[in-house]
């Protein structure tokens, strides 16, 4: 079977971005100790990154949409590489915050433009699988990249870890240069149409589902290292192994979410949002040792990343005539959720809650996502009925 090199290069880029997005969760103790800040304060690095994605997604997309996707994606990865080098060289916490913000500016536009490219290089009807294929790099990063970088930070230091991530950026730029089609053109920018799409109730509700799903995930995931140590008694040296299991769950979820979404987006989202809430309710109750915690993390990871392909497909479906900005802004919505989740977890801890309370807070947010999902699907069904009646009357 012939390898789709364009899709593979997008997956390589997703791997690199996943490495820089998720590695700080495993490096929080080292970063906090090195820069003399608390773990909740170090957790704000996740918040700043997520806010940068949310801001950068629409701005970078609008600036680059008329360019060829090849040139746009390579430019975005150059920002990624520079930001990680600056992170490694940061002399203090404030400079590291700024460097992480710079790094994040590429994220939303890369996945937004990349999702459109992915759907162009596969056969019709395979779009959800293509998007899942691109995001597969993100999940593989959590199996191999994030645990390796976490361990590297424990052995050599977190600065060396950011230098290693910058090398991934250079590799991605070369992969994109060699594999993306030269004749793929950018899109004509109709700013009014693109912005009007973002005011549609169906689009806004779909993006709200994205925000809540990501918030639920990151309320727990941002503090996964200390949660494993304090709830499950996992030694610090074994945290990287547990992160491999999380990455395995992410990969399974990403693959199955894409497969299931090709059959039914709605049923896939219902099932996985429910599973996400249940795993975070049960984790503090049953994950009292490394083995049980590992099993729970695989299931939690499956639910967390299983919702990603169907949520992205849902937004692109309801924004069918102006997908570019909506696709990128939905990536920003994921990261707005990341910021909300990380901040919620920090608030729980700052107000006297323990890591079990953080997990319960994440479950409550996932339950809220189920409610909004029900509203979203009800409105979509109502709109279809109205359209059918309109066609019948005409």
GROMACS .gro file of C-alpha atoms in nm:
model
  394
    1UNK     CA    1   0.000   0.000   0.000
    2UNK     CA    2   0.138   0.339  -0.100
    3UNK     CA    3   0.221   0.576   0.184
    4UNK     CA    4   0.050   0.914   0.174
    5UNK     CA    5   0.363   1.123   0.234
    6UNK     CA    6   0.172   1.451   0.258
    7UNK     CA    7  -0.045   1.312   0.537
    8UNK     CA    8   0.262   1.162   0.700
    9UNK     CA    9   0.441   1.499   0.706
   10UNK     CA   10   0.137   1.658   0.870
   11UNK     CA   11   0.146   1.383   1.129
   12UNK     CA   12   0.516   1.455   1.192
   13UNK     CA   13   0.424   1.818   1.255
   14UNK     CA   14   0.146   1.710   1.489
   15UNK     CA   15   0.399   1.493   1.675
   16UNK     CA   16   0.629   1.791   1.726
   17UNK     CA   17   0.344   2.015   1.841
   18UNK     CA   18   0.216   1.743   2.073
   19UNK     CA   19   0.562   1.713   2.225
   20UNK     CA   20   0.579   2.082   2.311
   21UNK     CA   21   0.215   2.111   2.419
   22UNK     CA   22   0.202   1.815   2.654
   23UNK     CA   23   0.561   1.783   2.783
   24UNK     CA   24   0.527   2.057   3.048
   25UNK     CA   25   0.272   1.842   3.232
   26UNK     CA   26   0.545   1.588   3.298
   27UNK     CA   27   0.811   1.854   3.361
   28UNK     CA   28   0.616   2.070   3.611
   29UNK     CA   29   0.812   1.950   3.918
   30UNK     CA   30   1.149   2.018   3.747
   31UNK     CA   31   1.044   2.357   3.608
   32UNK     CA   32   0.890   2.464   3.940
   33UNK     CA   33   1.200   2.363   4.135
   34UNK     CA   34   1.445   2.521   3.891
   35UNK     CA   35   1.264   2.856   3.869
   36UNK     CA   36   1.160   2.867   4.237
   37UNK     CA   37   0.783   2.875   4.178
   38UNK     CA   38   0.502   2.652   4.304
   39UNK     CA   39   0.356   2.372   4.094
   40UNK     CA   40   0.022   2.558   4.050
   41UNK     CA   41   0.220   2.863   3.932
   42UNK     CA   42   0.421   2.648   3.691
   43UNK     CA   43   0.088   2.510   3.570
   44UNK     CA   44   0.010   2.856   3.432
   45UNK     CA   45   0.259   2.776   3.153
   46UNK     CA   46  -0.015   2.549   3.019
   47UNK     CA   47  -0.270   2.831   3.048
   48UNK     CA   48  -0.049   3.081   2.863
   49UNK     CA   49   0.021   2.832   2.584
   50UNK     CA   50  -0.349   2.760   2.543
   51UNK     CA   51  -0.441   3.129   2.534
   52UNK     CA   52  -0.172   3.187   2.271
   53UNK     CA   53  -0.323   2.913   2.056
   54UNK     CA   54  -0.666   3.069   2.091
   55UNK     CA   55  -0.533   3.412   1.987
   56UNK     CA   56  -0.297   3.287   1.717
   57UNK     CA   57  -0.545   3.054   1.545
   58UNK     CA   58  -0.765   3.318   1.377
   59UNK     CA   59  -0.489   3.576   1.326
   60UNK     CA   60  -0.240   3.338   1.165
   61UNK     CA   61  -0.510   3.172   0.956
   62UNK     CA   62  -0.635   3.501   0.814
   63UNK     CA   63  -0.278   3.615   0.742
   64UNK     CA   64  -0.179   3.290   0.569
   65UNK     CA   65  -0.497   3.156   0.407
   66UNK     CA   66  -0.417   3.308   0.066
   67UNK     CA   67  -0.066   3.161   0.069
   68UNK     CA   68   0.004   2.812  -0.055
   69UNK     CA   69  -0.056   2.560   0.226
   70UNK     CA   70   0.302   2.439   0.186
   71UNK     CA   71   0.455   2.783   0.248
   72UNK     CA   72   0.209   2.858   0.527
   73UNK     CA   73   0.277   2.537   0.719
   74UNK     CA   74   0.656   2.571   0.689
   75UNK     CA   75   0.636   2.930   0.816
   76UNK     CA   76   0.424   2.818   1.111
   77UNK     CA   77   0.677   2.551   1.203
   78UNK     CA   78   0.956   2.811   1.197
   79UNK     CA   79   0.767   2.999   1.470
   80UNK     CA   80   0.738   2.671   1.660
   81UNK     CA   81   1.113   2.609   1.638
   82UNK     CA   82   1.206   2.961   1.746
   83UNK     CA   83   0.969   2.948   2.043
   84UNK     CA   84   1.116   2.625   2.175
   85UNK     CA   85   1.470   2.758   2.145
   86UNK     CA   86   1.366   3.067   2.341
   87UNK     CA   87   1.202   2.842   2.602
   88UNK     CA   88   1.527   2.653   2.651
   89UNK     CA   89   1.721   2.979   2.689
   90UNK     CA   90   1.473   3.149   2.926
   91UNK     CA   91   1.658   3.275   3.237
   92UNK     CA   92   1.346   3.306   3.455
   93UNK     CA   93   0.979   3.218   3.484
   94UNK     CA   94   0.849   3.536   3.318
   95UNK     CA   95   1.067   3.486   3.010
   96UNK     CA   96   0.957   3.123   2.990
   97UNK     CA   97   0.593   3.239   2.989
   98UNK     CA   98   0.669   3.473   2.696
   99UNK     CA   99   0.857   3.201   2.508
  100UNK     CA  100   0.571   2.956   2.553
  101UNK     CA  101   0.327   3.216   2.423
  102UNK     CA  102   0.540   3.265   2.109
  103UNK     CA  103   0.559   2.889   2.058
  104UNK     CA  104   0.182   2.857   2.078
  105UNK     CA  105   0.103   3.106   1.801
  106UNK     CA  106   0.160   2.845   1.528
  107UNK     CA  107  -0.054   2.572   1.681
  108UNK     CA  108  -0.413   2.654   1.581
  109UNK     CA  109  -0.335   2.762   1.226
  110UNK     CA  110  -0.114   2.456   1.168
  111UNK     CA  111  -0.392   2.216   1.261
  112UNK     CA  112  -0.662   2.425   1.093
  113UNK     CA  113  -0.479   2.457   0.761
  114UNK     CA  114  -0.341   2.107   0.802
  115UNK     CA  115  -0.692   1.962   0.847
  116UNK     CA  116  -0.799   2.115   0.515
  117UNK     CA  117  -0.487   1.981   0.343
  118UNK     CA  118  -0.550   1.636   0.494
  119UNK     CA  119  -0.903   1.625   0.349
  120UNK     CA  120  -0.769   1.722   0.005
  121UNK     CA  121  -0.512   1.442  -0.018
  122UNK     CA  122  -0.754   1.152   0.048
  123UNK     CA  123  -1.058   1.010  -0.129
  124UNK     CA  124  -1.405   1.150  -0.064
  125UNK     CA  125  -1.571   0.991   0.237
  126UNK     CA  126  -1.237   0.943   0.415
  127UNK     CA  127  -1.214   1.296   0.560
  128UNK     CA  128  -1.262   1.198   0.926
  129UNK     CA  129  -0.998   0.929   0.891
  130UNK     CA  130  -0.758   1.177   0.728
  131UNK     CA  131  -0.801   1.425   1.012
  132UNK     CA  132  -0.751   1.142   1.260
  133UNK     CA  133  -0.438   1.044   1.066
  134UNK     CA  134  -0.293   1.392   1.110
  135UNK     CA  135  -0.382   1.397   1.480
  136UNK     CA  136  -0.224   1.053   1.514
  137UNK     CA  137   0.110   1.231   1.540
  138UNK     CA  138  -0.025   1.418   1.839
  139UNK     CA  139  -0.121   1.096   2.012
  140UNK     CA  140   0.201   0.914   1.923
  141UNK     CA  141   0.385   1.206   2.081
  142UNK     CA  142   0.215   1.110   2.406
  143UNK     CA  143   0.326   0.747   2.376
  144UNK     CA  144   0.690   0.810   2.293
  145UNK     CA  145   0.772   1.179   2.274
  146UNK     CA  146   0.628   1.315   2.597
  147UNK     CA  147   0.750   1.031   2.824
  148UNK     CA  148   1.096   1.049   2.665
  149UNK     CA  149   1.113   1.425   2.707
  150UNK     CA  150   0.985   1.396   3.064
  151UNK     CA  151   1.259   1.146   3.143
  152UNK     CA  152   1.516   1.364   2.966
  153UNK     CA  153   1.414   1.657   3.186
  154UNK     CA  154   1.459   1.441   3.496
  155UNK     CA  155   1.806   1.331   3.386
  156UNK     CA  156   1.952   1.636   3.208
  157UNK     CA  157   1.707   1.917   3.278
  158UNK     CA  158   1.400   2.081   3.127
  159UNK     CA  159   1.606   2.322   2.914
  160UNK     CA  160   1.764   2.032   2.725
  161UNK     CA  161   1.414   1.896   2.668
  162UNK     CA  162   1.304   2.216   2.493
  163UNK     CA  163   1.618   2.208   2.278
  164UNK     CA  164   1.528   1.852   2.175
  165UNK     CA  165   1.177   1.967   2.080
  166UNK     CA  166   1.322   2.244   1.862
  167UNK     CA  167   1.506   1.977   1.663
  168UNK     CA  168   1.169   1.814   1.595
  169UNK     CA  169   1.058   2.146   1.449
  170UNK     CA  170   1.346   2.146   1.202
  171UNK     CA  171   1.271   1.787   1.100
  172UNK     CA  172   0.907   1.881   1.039
  173UNK     CA  173   1.002   2.175   0.818
  174UNK     CA  174   1.214   1.944   0.601
  175UNK     CA  175   0.934   1.684   0.583
  176UNK     CA  176   0.680   1.946   0.474
  177UNK     CA  177   0.920   2.089   0.218
  178UNK     CA  178   0.975   1.751   0.054
  179UNK     CA  179   0.625   1.601   0.065
  180UNK     CA  180   0.350   1.861   0.028
  181UNK     CA  181   0.225   1.917  -0.329
  182UNK     CA  182   0.369   2.227  -0.496
  183UNK     CA  183   0.055   2.302  -0.694
  184UNK     CA  184  -0.183   2.317  -0.397
  185UNK     CA  185  -0.320   2.670  -0.389
  186UNK     CA  186  -0.436   2.886  -0.102
  187UNK     CA  187  -0.795   3.004  -0.076
  188UNK     CA  188  -0.948   3.333  -0.177
  189UNK     CA  189  -1.024   3.519   0.142
  190UNK     CA  190  -1.383   3.632   0.188
  191UNK     CA  191  -1.342   3.786   0.531
  192UNK     CA  192  -1.710   3.870   0.575
  193UNK     CA  193  -1.821   3.516   0.493
  194UNK     CA  194  -1.557   3.360   0.718
  195UNK     CA  195  -1.652   3.582   1.012
  196UNK     CA  196  -2.026   3.535   0.959
  197UNK     CA  197  -1.984   3.160   0.995
  198UNK     CA  198  -1.858   3.216   1.350
  199UNK     CA  199  -2.192   3.374   1.444
  200UNK     CA  200  -2.404   3.073   1.347
  201UNK     CA  201  -2.563   2.908   1.652
  202UNK     CA  202  -2.477   2.560   1.524
  203UNK     CA  203  -2.110   2.652   1.487
  204UNK     CA  204  -2.094   2.823   1.827
  205UNK     CA  205  -2.261   2.529   2.003
  206UNK     CA  206  -2.026   2.281   1.836
  207UNK     CA  207  -1.728   2.489   1.946
  208UNK     CA  208  -1.868   2.510   2.300
  209UNK     CA  209  -1.870   2.129   2.306
  210UNK     CA  210  -1.505   2.145   2.204
  211UNK     CA  211  -1.424   2.390   2.486
  212UNK     CA  212  -1.594   2.176   2.749
  213UNK     CA  213  -1.438   1.852   2.627
  214UNK     CA  214  -1.089   2.001   2.637
  215UNK     CA  215  -1.158   2.168   2.975
  216UNK     CA  216  -1.260   1.836   3.124
  217UNK     CA  217  -0.947   1.669   2.991
  218UNK     CA  218  -0.699   1.936   3.101
  219UNK     CA  219  -0.845   1.987   3.447
  220UNK     CA  220  -0.706   1.642   3.519
  221UNK     CA  221  -0.420   1.614   3.270
  222UNK     CA  222  -0.236   1.933   3.368
  223UNK     CA  223  -0.174   1.789   3.714
  224UNK     CA  224  -0.138   1.426   3.616
  225UNK     CA  225   0.216   1.387   3.753
  226UNK     CA  226   0.140   1.500   4.110
  227UNK     CA  227  -0.200   1.325   4.093
  228UNK     CA  228  -0.030   0.994   4.022
  229UNK     CA  229   0.219   1.049   4.303
  230UNK     CA  230  -0.035   1.155   4.568
  231UNK     CA  231  -0.343   0.949   4.471
  232UNK     CA  232  -0.182   0.630   4.339
  233UNK     CA  233   0.157   0.638   4.510
  234UNK     CA  234   0.348   0.619   4.182
  235UNK     CA  235   0.720   0.698   4.229
  236UNK     CA  236   0.850   0.996   4.031
  237UNK     CA  237   1.083   0.770   3.831
  238UNK     CA  238   0.780   0.576   3.700
  239UNK     CA  239   0.581   0.880   3.587
  240UNK     CA  240   0.723   0.855   3.234
  241UNK     CA  241   0.595   0.496   3.211
  242UNK     CA  242   0.248   0.608   3.315
  243UNK     CA  243   0.258   0.881   3.052
  244UNK     CA  244   0.328   0.614   2.790
  245UNK     CA  245   0.001   0.448   2.893
  246UNK     CA  246  -0.179   0.781   2.861
  247UNK     CA  247  -0.033   0.816   2.513
  248UNK     CA  248  -0.150   0.465   2.426
  249UNK     CA  249  -0.501   0.563   2.529
  250UNK     CA  250  -0.476   0.883   2.324
  251UNK     CA  251  -0.370   0.686   2.018
  252UNK     CA  252  -0.648   0.429   2.053
  253UNK     CA  253  -0.901   0.705   2.108
  254UNK     CA  254  -0.784   0.908   1.811
  255UNK     CA  255  -0.803   0.605   1.580
  256UNK     CA  256  -1.136   0.475   1.710
  257UNK     CA  257  -1.284   0.825   1.724
  258UNK     CA  258  -1.208   0.869   1.355
  259UNK     CA  259  -1.351   0.528   1.263
  260UNK     CA  260  -1.665   0.574   1.472
  261UNK     CA  261  -1.716   0.932   1.351
  262UNK     CA  262  -1.727   0.809   0.990
  263UNK     CA  263  -2.032   0.609   1.099
  264UNK     CA  264  -2.200   0.850   1.343
  265UNK     CA  265  -2.056   1.170   1.485
  266UNK     CA  266  -2.340   1.209   1.736
  267UNK     CA  267  -2.326   0.860   1.889
  268UNK     CA  268  -1.948   0.877   1.908
  269UNK     CA  269  -1.958   1.203   2.103
  270UNK     CA  270  -2.232   1.081   2.338
  271UNK     CA  271  -2.045   0.765   2.428
  272UNK     CA  272  -1.703   0.922   2.472
  273UNK     CA  273  -1.817   1.224   2.674
  274UNK     CA  274  -1.994   0.982   2.910
  275UNK     CA  275  -1.684   0.764   2.939
  276UNK     CA  276  -1.466   1.070   3.003
  277UNK     CA  277  -1.684   1.181   3.294
  278UNK     CA  278  -1.700   0.831   3.446
  279UNK     CA  279  -1.325   0.773   3.439
  280UNK     CA  280  -1.253   1.097   3.627
  281UNK     CA  281  -1.519   1.017   3.888
  282UNK     CA  282  -1.376   0.669   3.941
  283UNK     CA  283  -1.004   0.748   3.927
  284UNK     CA  284  -0.964   0.874   4.287
  285UNK     CA  285  -1.182   0.586   4.412
  286UNK     CA  286  -1.009   0.292   4.247
  287UNK     CA  287  -0.664   0.404   4.125
  288UNK     CA  288  -0.487   0.331   4.454
  289UNK     CA  289  -0.189   0.154   4.295
  290UNK     CA  290   0.020   0.173   3.979
  291UNK     CA  291  -0.154  -0.113   3.797
  292UNK     CA  292  -0.509   0.013   3.847
  293UNK     CA  293  -0.399   0.369   3.774
  294UNK     CA  294  -0.239   0.254   3.448
  295UNK     CA  295  -0.558   0.081   3.332
  296UNK     CA  296  -0.768   0.384   3.421
  297UNK     CA  297  -0.529   0.616   3.237
  298UNK     CA  298  -0.558   0.413   2.915
  299UNK     CA  299  -0.939   0.431   2.931
  300UNK     CA  300  -0.930   0.801   3.021
  301UNK     CA  301  -0.688   0.872   2.736
  302UNK     CA  302  -0.912   0.687   2.490
  303UNK     CA  303  -1.212   0.897   2.590
  304UNK     CA  304  -1.014   1.223   2.598
  305UNK     CA  305  -0.872   1.198   2.248
  306UNK     CA  306  -1.156   0.997   2.099
  307UNK     CA  307  -1.369   1.313   2.097
  308UNK     CA  308  -1.114   1.513   1.893
  309UNK     CA  309  -1.184   1.386   1.536
  310UNK     CA  310  -1.566   1.395   1.567
  311UNK     CA  311  -1.560   1.744   1.721
  312UNK     CA  312  -1.339   1.875   1.439
  313UNK     CA  313  -1.555   1.706   1.175
  314UNK     CA  314  -1.871   1.844   1.337
  315UNK     CA  315  -1.745   2.203   1.317
  316UNK     CA  316  -1.632   2.161   0.955
  317UNK     CA  317  -1.974   2.016   0.867
  318UNK     CA  318  -2.174   2.305   1.012
  319UNK     CA  319  -1.931   2.559   0.861
  320UNK     CA  320  -1.927   2.390   0.521
  321UNK     CA  321  -1.902   2.704   0.307
  322UNK     CA  322  -1.626   2.872   0.513
  323UNK     CA  323  -1.420   2.599   0.675
  324UNK     CA  324  -1.079   2.768   0.692
  325UNK     CA  325  -1.134   3.004   0.981
  326UNK     CA  326  -1.386   2.781   1.160
  327UNK     CA  327  -1.143   2.488   1.148
  328UNK     CA  328  -0.859   2.693   1.298
  329UNK     CA  329  -1.079   2.865   1.555
  330UNK     CA  330  -1.202   2.524   1.670
  331UNK     CA  331  -0.840   2.431   1.741
  332UNK     CA  332  -0.830   2.753   1.940
  333UNK     CA  333  -1.146   2.635   2.117
  334UNK     CA  334  -0.965   2.316   2.219
  335UNK     CA  335  -0.693   2.528   2.371
  336UNK     CA  336  -0.933   2.770   2.536
  337UNK     CA  337  -1.065   2.459   2.702
  338UNK     CA  338  -0.708   2.360   2.792
  339UNK     CA  339  -0.658   2.698   2.960
  340UNK     CA  340  -0.989   2.680   3.146
  341UNK     CA  341  -0.914   2.327   3.262
  342UNK     CA  342  -0.562   2.409   3.382
  343UNK     CA  343  -0.689   2.721   3.559
  344UNK     CA  344  -0.977   2.527   3.716
  345UNK     CA  345  -0.738   2.266   3.850
  346UNK     CA  346  -0.510   2.538   3.989
  347UNK     CA  347  -0.810   2.707   4.153
  348UNK     CA  348  -0.919   2.381   4.317
  349UNK     CA  349  -0.570   2.332   4.460
  350UNK     CA  350  -0.528   2.696   4.563
  351UNK     CA  351  -0.855   2.682   4.756
  352UNK     CA  352  -0.757   2.382   4.964
  353UNK     CA  353  -0.873   2.100   4.740
  354UNK     CA  354  -0.661   1.791   4.685
  355UNK     CA  355  -0.582   1.608   4.361
  356UNK     CA  356  -0.893   1.392   4.399
  357UNK     CA  357  -1.101   1.709   4.393
  358UNK     CA  358  -0.924   1.810   4.071
  359UNK     CA  359  -1.036   1.484   3.909
  360UNK     CA  360  -1.396   1.535   4.026
  361UNK     CA  361  -1.393   1.889   3.887
  362UNK     CA  362  -1.292   1.751   3.548
  363UNK     CA  363  -1.578   1.502   3.560
  364UNK     CA  364  -1.826   1.781   3.633
  365UNK     CA  365  -1.707   1.974   3.327
  366UNK     CA  366  -1.745   1.662   3.109
  367UNK     CA  367  -2.102   1.625   3.235
  368UNK     CA  368  -2.163   1.985   3.129
  369UNK     CA  369  -2.030   1.892   2.786
  370UNK     CA  370  -2.292   1.618   2.760
  371UNK     CA  371  -2.567   1.870   2.830
  372UNK     CA  372  -2.441   2.113   2.564
  373UNK     CA  373  -2.400   1.822   2.321
  374UNK     CA  374  -2.766   1.734   2.368
  375UNK     CA  375  -2.865   2.096   2.296
  376UNK     CA  376  -2.638   2.103   1.990
  377UNK     CA  377  -2.781   1.786   1.838
  378UNK     CA  378  -3.139   1.889   1.917
  379UNK     CA  379  -3.088   2.219   1.738
  380UNK     CA  380  -2.927   2.047   1.440
  381UNK     CA  381  -3.222   1.805   1.416
  382UNK     CA  382  -3.466   2.094   1.439
  383UNK     CA  383  -3.283   2.277   1.161
  384UNK     CA  384  -3.298   1.969   0.936
  385UNK     CA  385  -3.675   1.940   0.992
  386UNK     CA  386  -3.724   2.308   0.910
  387UNK     CA  387  -3.515   2.272   0.593
  388UNK     CA  388  -3.715   1.967   0.487
  389UNK     CA  389  -4.044   2.151   0.538
  390UNK     CA  390  -3.913   2.447   0.342
  391UNK     CA  391  -3.815   2.221   0.051
  392UNK     CA  392  -4.159   2.050   0.062
  393UNK     CA  393  -4.344   2.382   0.058
  394UNK     CA  394  -4.141   2.497  -0.240
   0.00000   0.00000   0.00000
